[in-house]
Amino acid sequence: MKLLSRYLLKELVIPLVVWVAFLFLLLFVMQFLRGTDVLLGSAVTLGDMGWLLVYLAPHFLVMALPIAFLLAILLGLGRLSEDREITALQALGIGPVRLIAGPLFIGAVLSGLMLLITCTAEPWGLTSVKEFVAEIIKKNVVGDVKPGVFYEDLSNLTLYAEQVEEGGAHEWTHVLVHDDREPSAPLLMLARQGQVNTNTAGQVLTLVLGDGEAHRANRGEASYSVITFEKAELAVGVEGRLGRRNRFRSPKEELTPVELLEAAEEAERTGGDPRPFRMALHTRLGNALAPLSFALLGTPLAIGRRQGGRAWGFLLTLAGYVLFYLLTRVFEQMGQQGRLPMPLAGQLTNLVFCVVGAVALYRVNRSGTVR
């Protein structure tokens, strides 16, 4: 039995690694395409891409492991079924119920790994990537300012520089800044020199202007004032640009389980709704336990399919994963609305898949042969 167990584990682990690698790459490419306006900016380097991959890796693993495991079961055990090895094992008295031990073991290991990642590495990575992308956007804003061209991509702010020093110094010559963030009192600043400081906390960069003058018109009072300065600093928020371009945000997934509970308690104290935070915690736990239900469902589908039905099996696998996702969202909404207890809503999709898998396993075991 030890030899058989090692053989079955090999048939599952190798396809699992291949599918995880493929889906990981696919998810990264999809995320890259969503954020091309940020990731193909003037300030992005190969090192930035590497750090972005590190930050997103835990999130991608949590997304890829369940579907990769389901596909590995289909490919590994399905091959045994097509080659009649399952029939030979049944002739030796080894039925489907005993064959499911290997997938359940791997499913338990994957569930433990996903639970660990989703409680630690995933929130850290998503929090880090949000801050990291915010910094990239701020640097891209600076890099996108070209000499002799009006830059109007910031909300209610226009920048102009006659000359822009190359080499990353962010120094401008003959600078014009028109600030219309207060429509009743627009500000026009003219300066001989300007420099940009992106090393500021949050979603703010600072324009440091030298040897210039500021013109402010108060439309309500029909007044106009001019002030000369040797040095002035203007804080420029990039919240609007961040909101449009940051495609890497997922607020609840950035919180650890402890932080979700604290957020729920804070919402309850302040009169808010704590249910979204608590439901997010139960949904995260349900997703982490998905490999176990996939093992119970995927094994009878793989060993009980007809010979040559690989394409149909892949279609069923993908349909099963889509159904899992849809049911999870439906039950999550029902839990938030109070129509289901939250712990039940978080695990109900797994329970449904386990019941369907148990029925399928019973039917395959009762048939006695694999067609």
mmCIF file of C-alpha atoms in Angstrom:
data_model
loop_
_atom_site.group_PDB
_atom_site.id
_atom_site.type_symbol
_atom_site.label_atom_id
_atom_site.label_comp_id
_atom_site.label_asym_id
_atom_site.label_seq_id
_atom_site.Cartn_x
_atom_site.Cartn_y
_atom_site.Cartn_z
ATOM 1 C CA MET A 1 0.000 0.000 0.000
ATOM 2 C CA LYS A 2 2.904 2.359 0.635
ATOM 3 C CA LEU A 3 4.080 1.823 -2.941
ATOM 4 C CA LEU A 4 0.575 2.477 -4.258
ATOM 5 C CA SER A 5 0.240 5.625 -2.126
ATOM 6 C CA ARG A 6 3.533 7.007 -3.414
ATOM 7 C CA TYR A 7 2.494 6.198 -6.972
ATOM 8 C CA LEU A 8 -0.846 7.980 -6.602
ATOM 9 C CA LEU A 9 0.765 10.986 -4.910
ATOM 10 C CA LYS A 10 3.237 11.265 -7.778
ATOM 11 C CA GLU A 11 0.385 11.180 -10.268
ATOM 12 C CA LEU A 12 -1.231 14.104 -8.446
ATOM 13 C CA VAL A 13 1.696 16.233 -7.298
ATOM 14 C CA ILE A 14 3.392 16.636 -10.690
ATOM 15 C CA PRO A 15 0.239 17.909 -12.491
ATOM 16 C CA LEU A 16 -0.507 20.083 -9.457
ATOM 17 C CA VAL A 17 2.865 21.848 -9.699
ATOM 18 C CA VAL A 18 2.459 22.320 -13.458
ATOM 19 C CA TRP A 19 -1.056 23.735 -13.135
ATOM 20 C CA VAL A 20 -0.080 26.050 -10.276
ATOM 21 C CA ALA A 21 2.796 27.447 -12.332
ATOM 22 C CA PHE A 22 0.583 27.915 -15.378
ATOM 23 C CA LEU A 23 -2.265 29.589 -13.472
ATOM 24 C CA PHE A 24 0.177 31.740 -11.492
ATOM 25 C CA LEU A 25 1.651 33.051 -14.735
ATOM 26 C CA LEU A 26 -1.815 33.538 -16.224
ATOM 27 C CA LEU A 27 -3.012 35.534 -13.214
ATOM 28 C CA PHE A 28 0.084 37.725 -13.278
ATOM 29 C CA VAL A 29 -0.365 38.453 -16.992
ATOM 30 C CA MET A 30 -4.037 39.315 -16.428
ATOM 31 C CA GLN A 31 -3.139 41.634 -13.551
ATOM 32 C CA PHE A 32 -0.382 43.185 -15.623
ATOM 33 C CA LEU A 33 -2.806 43.899 -18.470
ATOM 34 C CA ARG A 34 -5.228 45.512 -16.022
ATOM 35 C CA GLY A 35 -2.510 47.847 -14.753
ATOM 36 C CA THR A 36 -0.580 48.635 -17.926
ATOM 37 C CA ASP A 37 -1.107 52.380 -17.510
ATOM 38 C CA VAL A 38 0.817 52.099 -14.221
ATOM 39 C CA LEU A 39 3.279 49.281 -14.932
ATOM 40 C CA LEU A 40 4.352 50.692 -18.310
ATOM 41 C CA GLY A 41 4.894 54.152 -16.851
ATOM 42 C CA SER A 42 8.024 56.206 -17.329
ATOM 43 C CA ALA A 43 9.385 55.464 -13.830
ATOM 44 C CA VAL A 44 8.915 51.675 -13.718
ATOM 45 C CA THR A 45 12.007 49.446 -13.680
ATOM 46 C CA LEU A 46 12.527 45.685 -13.865
ATOM 47 C CA GLY A 47 13.230 45.739 -10.136
ATOM 48 C CA ASP A 48 9.795 47.257 -9.557
ATOM 49 C CA MET A 49 8.222 44.423 -11.542
ATOM 50 C CA GLY A 50 10.089 41.902 -9.406
ATOM 51 C CA TRP A 51 8.867 43.437 -6.161
ATOM 52 C CA LEU A 52 5.339 43.597 -7.528
ATOM 53 C CA LEU A 53 5.493 39.874 -8.289
ATOM 54 C CA VAL A 54 6.715 39.159 -4.744
ATOM 55 C CA TYR A 55 3.885 41.159 -3.197
ATOM 56 C CA LEU A 56 1.199 39.570 -5.378
ATOM 57 C CA ALA A 57 2.518 35.993 -5.134
ATOM 58 C CA PRO A 58 0.559 35.014 -1.961
ATOM 59 C CA HIS A 59 -2.697 36.329 -3.432
ATOM 60 C CA PHE A 60 -2.106 34.498 -6.709
ATOM 61 C CA LEU A 61 -1.318 31.259 -4.865
ATOM 62 C CA VAL A 62 -4.570 31.454 -2.898
ATOM 63 C CA MET A 63 -6.448 31.931 -6.163
ATOM 64 C CA ALA A 64 -4.568 29.276 -8.155
ATOM 65 C CA LEU A 65 -4.246 26.375 -5.705
ATOM 66 C CA PRO A 66 -7.909 25.195 -5.594
ATOM 67 C CA ILE A 67 -8.514 25.136 -9.352
ATOM 68 C CA ALA A 68 -5.021 23.725 -9.986
ATOM 69 C CA PHE A 69 -5.727 20.929 -7.514
ATOM 70 C CA LEU A 70 -9.047 20.106 -9.172
ATOM 71 C CA LEU A 71 -7.385 20.003 -12.590
ATOM 72 C CA ALA A 72 -4.536 17.867 -11.205
ATOM 73 C CA ILE A 73 -7.034 15.308 -9.925
ATOM 74 C CA LEU A 74 -8.719 15.209 -13.307
ATOM 75 C CA LEU A 75 -5.423 14.842 -15.157
ATOM 76 C CA GLY A 76 -3.698 12.429 -12.751
ATOM 77 C CA LEU A 77 -6.492 10.055 -11.773
ATOM 78 C CA GLY A 78 -8.143 10.488 -15.163
ATOM 79 C CA ARG A 79 -5.048 9.101 -16.850
ATOM 80 C CA LEU A 80 -5.160 6.069 -14.571
ATOM 81 C CA SER A 81 -8.775 5.543 -15.551
ATOM 82 C CA GLU A 82 -8.094 5.881 -19.276
ATOM 83 C CA ASP A 83 -5.150 3.450 -19.068
ATOM 84 C CA ARG A 84 -7.355 0.916 -17.224
ATOM 85 C CA GLU A 85 -5.101 1.038 -14.177
ATOM 86 C CA ILE A 86 -8.134 1.797 -12.010
ATOM 87 C CA THR A 87 -9.774 -1.363 -13.361
ATOM 88 C CA ALA A 88 -6.663 -3.370 -12.439
ATOM 89 C CA LEU A 89 -6.688 -1.918 -8.934
ATOM 90 C CA GLN A 90 -10.361 -2.784 -8.551
ATOM 91 C CA ALA A 91 -9.556 -6.357 -9.598
ATOM 92 C CA LEU A 92 -7.120 -6.437 -6.671
ATOM 93 C CA GLY A 93 -9.856 -5.269 -4.316
ATOM 94 C CA ILE A 94 -8.800 -1.612 -4.197
ATOM 95 C CA GLY A 95 -11.934 0.437 -4.759
ATOM 96 C CA PRO A 96 -12.593 4.154 -5.253
ATOM 97 C CA VAL A 97 -13.142 4.705 -1.514
ATOM 98 C CA ARG A 98 -9.525 3.708 -0.813
ATOM 99 C CA LEU A 99 -8.216 5.702 -3.777
ATOM 100 C CA ILE A 100 -9.648 8.927 -2.393
ATOM 101 C CA ALA A 101 -7.257 8.869 0.570
ATOM 102 C CA GLY A 102 -4.413 10.370 -1.495
ATOM 103 C CA PRO A 103 -6.408 13.352 -2.853
ATOM 104 C CA LEU A 104 -7.863 14.006 0.608
ATOM 105 C CA PHE A 105 -4.365 14.054 2.123
ATOM 106 C CA ILE A 106 -3.090 16.528 -0.479
ATOM 107 C CA GLY A 107 -6.287 18.552 -0.092
ATOM 108 C CA ALA A 108 -5.726 18.776 3.668
ATOM 109 C CA VAL A 109 -2.126 19.933 3.144
ATOM 110 C CA LEU A 110 -3.238 22.553 0.615
ATOM 111 C CA SER A 111 -6.015 23.758 2.914
ATOM 112 C CA GLY A 112 -3.543 24.204 5.752
ATOM 113 C CA LEU A 113 -1.165 26.055 3.444
ATOM 114 C CA MET A 114 -3.931 28.311 2.108
ATOM 115 C CA LEU A 115 -5.156 29.042 5.627
ATOM 116 C CA LEU A 116 -1.635 30.064 6.638
ATOM 117 C CA ILE A 117 -1.152 32.240 3.555
ATOM 118 C CA THR A 118 -4.534 33.925 3.778
ATOM 119 C CA CYS A 119 -3.962 34.818 7.436
ATOM 120 C CA THR A 120 -0.417 36.150 7.076
ATOM 121 C CA ALA A 121 1.297 36.524 3.711
ATOM 122 C CA GLU A 122 -1.714 37.537 1.613
ATOM 123 C CA PRO A 123 -2.748 40.552 3.753
ATOM 124 C CA TRP A 124 0.898 41.629 3.994
ATOM 125 C CA GLY A 125 1.386 41.337 0.230
ATOM 126 C CA LEU A 126 -1.808 43.190 -0.707
ATOM 127 C CA THR A 127 -1.091 45.981 1.769
ATOM 128 C CA SER A 128 2.454 46.290 0.480
ATOM 129 C CA VAL A 129 1.446 46.250 -3.167
ATOM 130 C CA LYS A 130 -1.086 49.038 -2.632
ATOM 131 C CA GLU A 131 1.574 51.268 -1.071
ATOM 132 C CA PHE A 132 4.118 50.203 -3.671
ATOM 133 C CA VAL A 133 1.834 50.993 -6.606
ATOM 134 C CA ALA A 134 0.959 54.347 -5.024
ATOM 135 C CA GLU A 135 4.665 55.219 -5.006
ATOM 136 C CA ILE A 136 5.030 54.114 -8.628
ATOM 137 C CA ILE A 137 2.075 56.290 -9.634
ATOM 138 C CA LYS A 138 3.602 59.310 -7.902
ATOM 139 C CA LYS A 139 6.914 58.743 -9.681
ATOM 140 C CA ASN A 140 5.107 58.267 -12.997
ATOM 141 C CA VAL A 141 3.338 61.578 -12.487
ATOM 142 C CA VAL A 142 6.730 63.260 -12.246
ATOM 143 C CA GLY A 143 8.169 61.359 -15.184
ATOM 144 C CA ASP A 144 5.181 62.183 -17.385
ATOM 145 C CA VAL A 145 5.818 65.941 -17.163
ATOM 146 C CA LYS A 146 7.570 66.815 -20.422
ATOM 147 C CA PRO A 147 9.354 70.091 -21.253
ATOM 148 C CA GLY A 148 7.175 72.625 -23.036
ATOM 149 C CA VAL A 149 3.983 70.580 -22.601
ATOM 150 C CA PHE A 150 1.068 71.372 -20.292
ATOM 151 C CA TYR A 151 0.378 68.437 -17.960
ATOM 152 C CA GLU A 152 -3.273 68.238 -16.890
ATOM 153 C CA ASP A 153 -3.671 64.652 -15.662
ATOM 154 C CA LEU A 154 -3.971 65.713 -12.014
ATOM 155 C CA SER A 155 -7.365 66.747 -10.697
ATOM 156 C CA ASN A 156 -7.870 70.551 -11.037
ATOM 157 C CA LEU A 157 -4.127 71.155 -11.415
ATOM 158 C CA THR A 158 -2.052 72.147 -14.438
ATOM 159 C CA LEU A 159 1.746 71.905 -14.562
ATOM 160 C CA TYR A 160 4.132 73.384 -17.089
ATOM 161 C CA ALA A 161 7.931 73.442 -17.203
ATOM 162 C CA GLU A 162 10.005 74.967 -19.948
ATOM 163 C CA GLN A 163 12.881 72.611 -19.185
ATOM 164 C CA VAL A 164 12.992 69.289 -17.344
ATOM 165 C CA GLU A 165 16.340 67.977 -16.139
ATOM 166 C CA GLU A 166 17.026 64.428 -17.276
ATOM 167 C CA GLY A 167 18.454 61.737 -15.014
ATOM 168 C CA GLY A 168 15.805 61.479 -12.351
ATOM 169 C CA ALA A 169 16.567 64.688 -10.450
ATOM 170 C CA HIS A 170 13.005 65.966 -11.019
ATOM 171 C CA GLU A 171 14.230 69.544 -11.401
ATOM 172 C CA TRP A 172 12.299 71.993 -13.591
ATOM 173 C CA THR A 173 13.093 75.443 -15.000
ATOM 174 C CA HIS A 174 10.554 78.246 -15.617
ATOM 175 C CA VAL A 175 7.635 76.540 -13.950
ATOM 176 C CA LEU A 176 3.937 77.354 -14.111
ATOM 177 C CA VAL A 177 1.411 75.814 -11.726
ATOM 178 C CA HIS A 178 -2.287 76.599 -11.989
ATOM 179 C CA ASP A 179 -4.198 75.330 -8.951
ATOM 180 C CA ASP A 180 -7.975 75.339 -9.386
ATOM 181 C CA ARG A 181 -8.783 73.061 -6.448
ATOM 182 C CA GLU A 182 -10.565 76.022 -4.834
ATOM 183 C CA PRO A 183 -12.733 77.358 -7.675
ATOM 184 C CA SER A 184 -13.595 80.535 -5.743
ATOM 185 C CA ALA A 185 -9.901 81.444 -5.337
ATOM 186 C CA PRO A 186 -7.704 79.899 -8.059
ATOM 187 C CA LEU A 187 -3.938 80.110 -7.594
ATOM 188 C CA LEU A 188 -1.328 80.734 -10.280
ATOM 189 C CA MET A 189 2.319 80.214 -9.325
ATOM 190 C CA LEU A 190 5.261 81.189 -11.522
ATOM 191 C CA ALA A 191 8.805 80.240 -10.554
ATOM 192 C CA ARG A 192 12.268 80.207 -12.080
ATOM 193 C CA GLN A 193 13.095 76.816 -10.567
ATOM 194 C CA GLY A 194 11.102 73.878 -9.332
ATOM 195 C CA GLN A 195 11.804 70.504 -7.810
ATOM 196 C CA VAL A 196 9.559 67.562 -6.991
ATOM 197 C CA ASN A 197 9.724 65.610 -3.746
ATOM 198 C CA THR A 198 8.039 62.206 -3.980
ATOM 199 C CA ASN A 199 9.423 60.988 -0.634
ATOM 200 C CA THR A 200 6.258 61.940 1.209
ATOM 201 C CA ALA A 201 3.879 59.748 3.111
ATOM 202 C CA GLY A 202 0.528 58.739 1.693
ATOM 203 C CA GLN A 203 -0.923 59.937 -1.576
ATOM 204 C CA VAL A 204 0.904 63.270 -1.697
ATOM 205 C CA LEU A 205 3.885 64.675 -3.565
ATOM 206 C CA THR A 206 5.396 68.110 -2.905
ATOM 207 C CA LEU A 207 6.381 70.786 -5.414
ATOM 208 C CA VAL A 208 9.269 72.901 -4.131
ATOM 209 C CA LEU A 209 9.351 76.176 -6.075
ATOM 210 C CA GLY A 210 12.062 78.838 -5.905
ATOM 211 C CA ASP A 211 12.336 82.514 -6.881
ATOM 212 C CA GLY A 212 8.820 83.213 -8.045
ATOM 213 C CA GLU A 213 5.485 84.780 -7.346
ATOM 214 C CA ALA A 214 1.986 83.583 -6.521
ATOM 215 C CA HIS A 215 -1.152 85.155 -7.988
ATOM 216 C CA ARG A 216 -4.500 84.532 -6.322
ATOM 217 C CA ALA A 217 -7.844 85.825 -7.533
ATOM 218 C CA ASN A 218 -10.792 85.878 -5.125
ATOM 219 C CA ARG A 219 -13.821 85.707 -7.354
ATOM 220 C CA GLY A 220 -16.278 86.235 -4.521
ATOM 221 C CA GLU A 221 -14.718 89.554 -3.475
ATOM 222 C CA ALA A 222 -13.380 90.587 -6.894
ATOM 223 C CA SER A 223 -9.904 90.969 -5.372
ATOM 224 C CA TYR A 224 -6.503 90.014 -6.732
ATOM 225 C CA SER A 225 -3.255 89.558 -4.794
ATOM 226 C CA VAL A 226 0.350 88.905 -5.768
ATOM 227 C CA ILE A 227 3.009 87.546 -3.416
ATOM 228 C CA THR A 228 6.689 87.065 -4.258
ATOM 229 C CA PHE A 229 8.668 84.265 -2.627
ATOM 230 C CA GLU A 230 12.155 82.824 -2.526
ATOM 231 C CA LYS A 231 10.927 79.339 -1.688
ATOM 232 C CA ALA A 232 7.457 77.843 -1.580
ATOM 233 C CA GLU A 233 6.105 74.333 -1.175
ATOM 234 C CA LEU A 234 2.857 73.131 -2.696
ATOM 235 C CA ALA A 235 1.390 69.798 -1.606
ATOM 236 C CA VAL A 236 -0.262 67.975 -4.496
ATOM 237 C CA GLY A 237 -2.590 65.101 -3.750
ATOM 238 C CA VAL A 238 -2.810 62.318 -6.314
ATOM 239 C CA GLU A 239 -5.888 60.636 -4.828
ATOM 240 C CA GLY A 240 -7.921 60.998 -8.006
ATOM 241 C CA ARG A 241 -5.207 59.544 -10.171
ATOM 242 C CA LEU A 242 -4.592 56.747 -7.694
ATOM 243 C CA GLY A 243 -8.278 55.936 -7.642
ATOM 244 C CA ARG A 244 -8.414 55.722 -11.419
ATOM 245 C CA ARG A 245 -5.194 53.805 -11.925
ATOM 246 C CA ASN A 246 -4.607 51.631 -8.894
ATOM 247 C CA ARG A 247 -6.088 48.285 -9.961
ATOM 248 C CA PHE A 248 -4.426 46.343 -7.150
ATOM 249 C CA ARG A 249 -6.789 47.215 -4.300
ATOM 250 C CA SER A 250 -8.929 44.766 -2.326
ATOM 251 C CA PRO A 251 -9.554 46.314 1.118
ATOM 252 C CA LYS A 252 -10.935 43.353 3.081
ATOM 253 C CA GLU A 253 -8.280 40.959 1.819
ATOM 254 C CA GLU A 254 -5.638 43.356 3.119
ATOM 255 C CA LEU A 255 -6.788 42.688 6.682
ATOM 256 C CA THR A 256 -5.665 39.753 8.797
ATOM 257 C CA PRO A 257 -8.349 37.753 10.662
ATOM 258 C CA VAL A 258 -7.592 39.670 13.864
ATOM 259 C CA GLU A 259 -7.895 42.979 12.008
ATOM 260 C CA LEU A 260 -11.209 41.883 10.467
ATOM 261 C CA LEU A 261 -12.600 41.146 13.926
ATOM 262 C CA GLU A 262 -11.288 44.475 15.222
ATOM 263 C CA ALA A 263 -12.865 46.269 12.246
ATOM 264 C CA ALA A 264 -16.182 44.524 12.962
ATOM 265 C CA GLU A 265 -16.031 45.568 16.611
ATOM 266 C CA GLU A 266 -15.158 49.142 15.643
ATOM 267 C CA ALA A 267 -18.054 49.267 13.189
ATOM 268 C CA GLU A 268 -20.380 47.975 15.889
ATOM 269 C CA ARG A 269 -19.190 50.614 18.374
ATOM 270 C CA THR A 270 -19.631 53.450 15.895
ATOM 271 C CA GLY A 271 -23.071 52.345 14.726
ATOM 272 C CA GLY A 272 -21.846 50.823 11.456
ATOM 273 C CA ASP A 273 -22.514 47.410 9.977
ATOM 274 C CA PRO A 274 -20.040 44.763 11.235
ATOM 275 C CA ARG A 275 -21.455 41.961 9.085
ATOM 276 C CA PRO A 276 -19.299 42.558 5.941
ATOM 277 C CA PHE A 277 -16.118 42.147 7.993
ATOM 278 C CA ARG A 278 -17.299 39.041 9.818
ATOM 279 C CA MET A 279 -18.642 37.523 6.633
ATOM 280 C CA ALA A 280 -15.314 38.195 4.900
ATOM 281 C CA LEU A 281 -13.588 36.191 7.632
ATOM 282 C CA HIS A 282 -15.912 33.190 7.230
ATOM 283 C CA THR A 283 -15.678 33.373 3.434
ATOM 284 C CA ARG A 284 -11.902 33.362 3.652
ATOM 285 C CA LEU A 285 -12.022 30.252 5.819
ATOM 286 C CA GLY A 286 -14.413 28.590 3.371
ATOM 287 C CA ASN A 287 -12.108 29.317 0.441
ATOM 288 C CA ALA A 288 -9.143 27.903 2.364
ATOM 289 C CA LEU A 289 -10.996 24.600 2.899
ATOM 290 C CA ALA A 290 -12.049 24.347 -0.759
ATOM 291 C CA PRO A 291 -9.315 21.779 -1.679
ATOM 292 C CA LEU A 292 -10.940 19.246 0.656
ATOM 293 C CA SER A 293 -14.324 19.517 -1.025
ATOM 294 C CA PHE A 294 -12.627 19.507 -4.447
ATOM 295 C CA ALA A 295 -10.838 16.279 -3.525
ATOM 296 C CA LEU A 296 -14.119 14.621 -2.597
ATOM 297 C CA LEU A 297 -15.828 15.854 -5.758
ATOM 298 C CA GLY A 298 -12.987 15.541 -8.263
ATOM 299 C CA THR A 299 -11.914 11.974 -7.460
ATOM 300 C CA PRO A 300 -15.135 10.175 -8.521
ATOM 301 C CA LEU A 301 -15.458 12.458 -11.569
ATOM 302 C CA ALA A 302 -11.924 11.523 -12.661
ATOM 303 C CA ILE A 303 -12.026 7.775 -12.094
ATOM 304 C CA GLY A 304 -15.607 7.340 -13.262
ATOM 305 C CA ARG A 305 -15.434 9.137 -16.572
ATOM 306 C CA ARG A 306 -15.573 7.359 -19.906
ATOM 307 C CA GLN A 307 -12.412 6.661 -21.823
ATOM 308 C CA GLY A 308 -11.582 9.507 -24.173
ATOM 309 C CA GLY A 309 -13.712 11.961 -22.213
ATOM 310 C CA ARG A 310 -10.827 14.223 -21.169
ATOM 311 C CA ALA A 311 -12.183 17.325 -22.908
ATOM 312 C CA TRP A 312 -15.574 16.780 -21.302
ATOM 313 C CA GLY A 313 -13.885 16.274 -17.956
ATOM 314 C CA PHE A 314 -11.979 19.560 -18.267
ATOM 315 C CA LEU A 315 -15.208 21.333 -19.142
ATOM 316 C CA LEU A 316 -16.913 19.868 -16.079
ATOM 317 C CA THR A 317 -13.963 20.888 -13.914
ATOM 318 C CA LEU A 318 -14.034 24.483 -15.063
ATOM 319 C CA ALA A 319 -17.823 24.578 -14.767
ATOM 320 C CA GLY A 320 -17.521 23.197 -11.241
ATOM 321 C CA TYR A 321 -15.061 25.907 -10.251
ATOM 322 C CA VAL A 322 -17.270 28.654 -11.709
ATOM 323 C CA LEU A 323 -20.238 27.167 -9.850
ATOM 324 C CA PHE A 324 -18.181 27.117 -6.645
ATOM 325 C CA TYR A 325 -17.361 30.801 -7.078
ATOM 326 C CA LEU A 326 -20.973 31.770 -7.848
ATOM 327 C CA LEU A 327 -22.392 29.797 -4.924
ATOM 328 C CA THR A 328 -19.804 31.321 -2.610
ATOM 329 C CA ARG A 329 -20.882 34.811 -3.630
ATOM 330 C CA VAL A 330 -24.581 33.985 -3.301
ATOM 331 C CA PHE A 331 -24.178 32.486 0.169
ATOM 332 C CA GLU A 332 -21.890 35.379 1.173
ATOM 333 C CA GLN A 333 -24.634 37.860 0.290
ATOM 334 C CA MET A 334 -27.189 35.794 2.180
ATOM 335 C CA GLY A 335 -24.911 35.761 5.216
ATOM 336 C CA GLN A 336 -24.448 39.540 5.106
ATOM 337 C CA GLN A 337 -28.204 40.011 4.821
ATOM 338 C CA GLY A 338 -28.827 37.797 7.843
ATOM 339 C CA ARG A 339 -30.700 35.142 5.853
ATOM 340 C CA LEU A 340 -28.100 32.517 6.805
ATOM 341 C CA PRO A 341 -25.830 32.179 9.851
ATOM 342 C CA MET A 342 -22.431 33.513 8.818
ATOM 343 C CA PRO A 343 -20.414 30.386 9.750
ATOM 344 C CA LEU A 344 -22.847 28.267 7.698
ATOM 345 C CA ALA A 345 -22.820 30.731 4.784
ATOM 346 C CA GLY A 346 -19.026 30.616 4.666
ATOM 347 C CA GLN A 347 -18.913 26.812 4.492
ATOM 348 C CA LEU A 348 -22.168 26.013 2.676
ATOM 349 C CA THR A 349 -20.539 25.807 -0.768
ATOM 350 C CA ASN A 350 -18.018 23.284 0.567
ATOM 351 C CA LEU A 351 -20.827 21.293 2.142
ATOM 352 C CA VAL A 352 -22.764 21.223 -1.142
ATOM 353 C CA PHE A 353 -19.704 20.037 -3.048
ATOM 354 C CA CYS A 354 -18.942 17.418 -0.396
ATOM 355 C CA VAL A 355 -22.483 16.018 -0.624
ATOM 356 C CA VAL A 356 -22.364 15.903 -4.424
ATOM 357 C CA GLY A 357 -18.920 14.294 -4.277
ATOM 358 C CA ALA A 358 -20.062 11.696 -1.732
ATOM 359 C CA VAL A 359 -23.030 10.768 -3.942
ATOM 360 C CA ALA A 360 -20.773 10.512 -7.007
ATOM 361 C CA LEU A 361 -18.267 8.386 -5.079
ATOM 362 C CA TYR A 362 -21.051 6.087 -3.907
ATOM 363 C CA ARG A 363 -22.277 5.605 -7.460
ATOM 364 C CA VAL A 364 -18.774 4.903 -8.816
ATOM 365 C CA ASN A 365 -18.043 2.491 -5.951
ATOM 366 C CA ARG A 366 -21.370 0.717 -6.436
ATOM 367 C CA SER A 367 -20.824 0.257 -10.170
ATOM 368 C CA GLY A 368 -17.752 -1.873 -9.446
ATOM 369 C CA THR A 369 -16.173 -1.198 -12.817
ATOM 370 C CA VAL A 370 -14.874 1.760 -14.702
ATOM 371 C CA ARG A 371 -16.264 2.088 -18.208
#
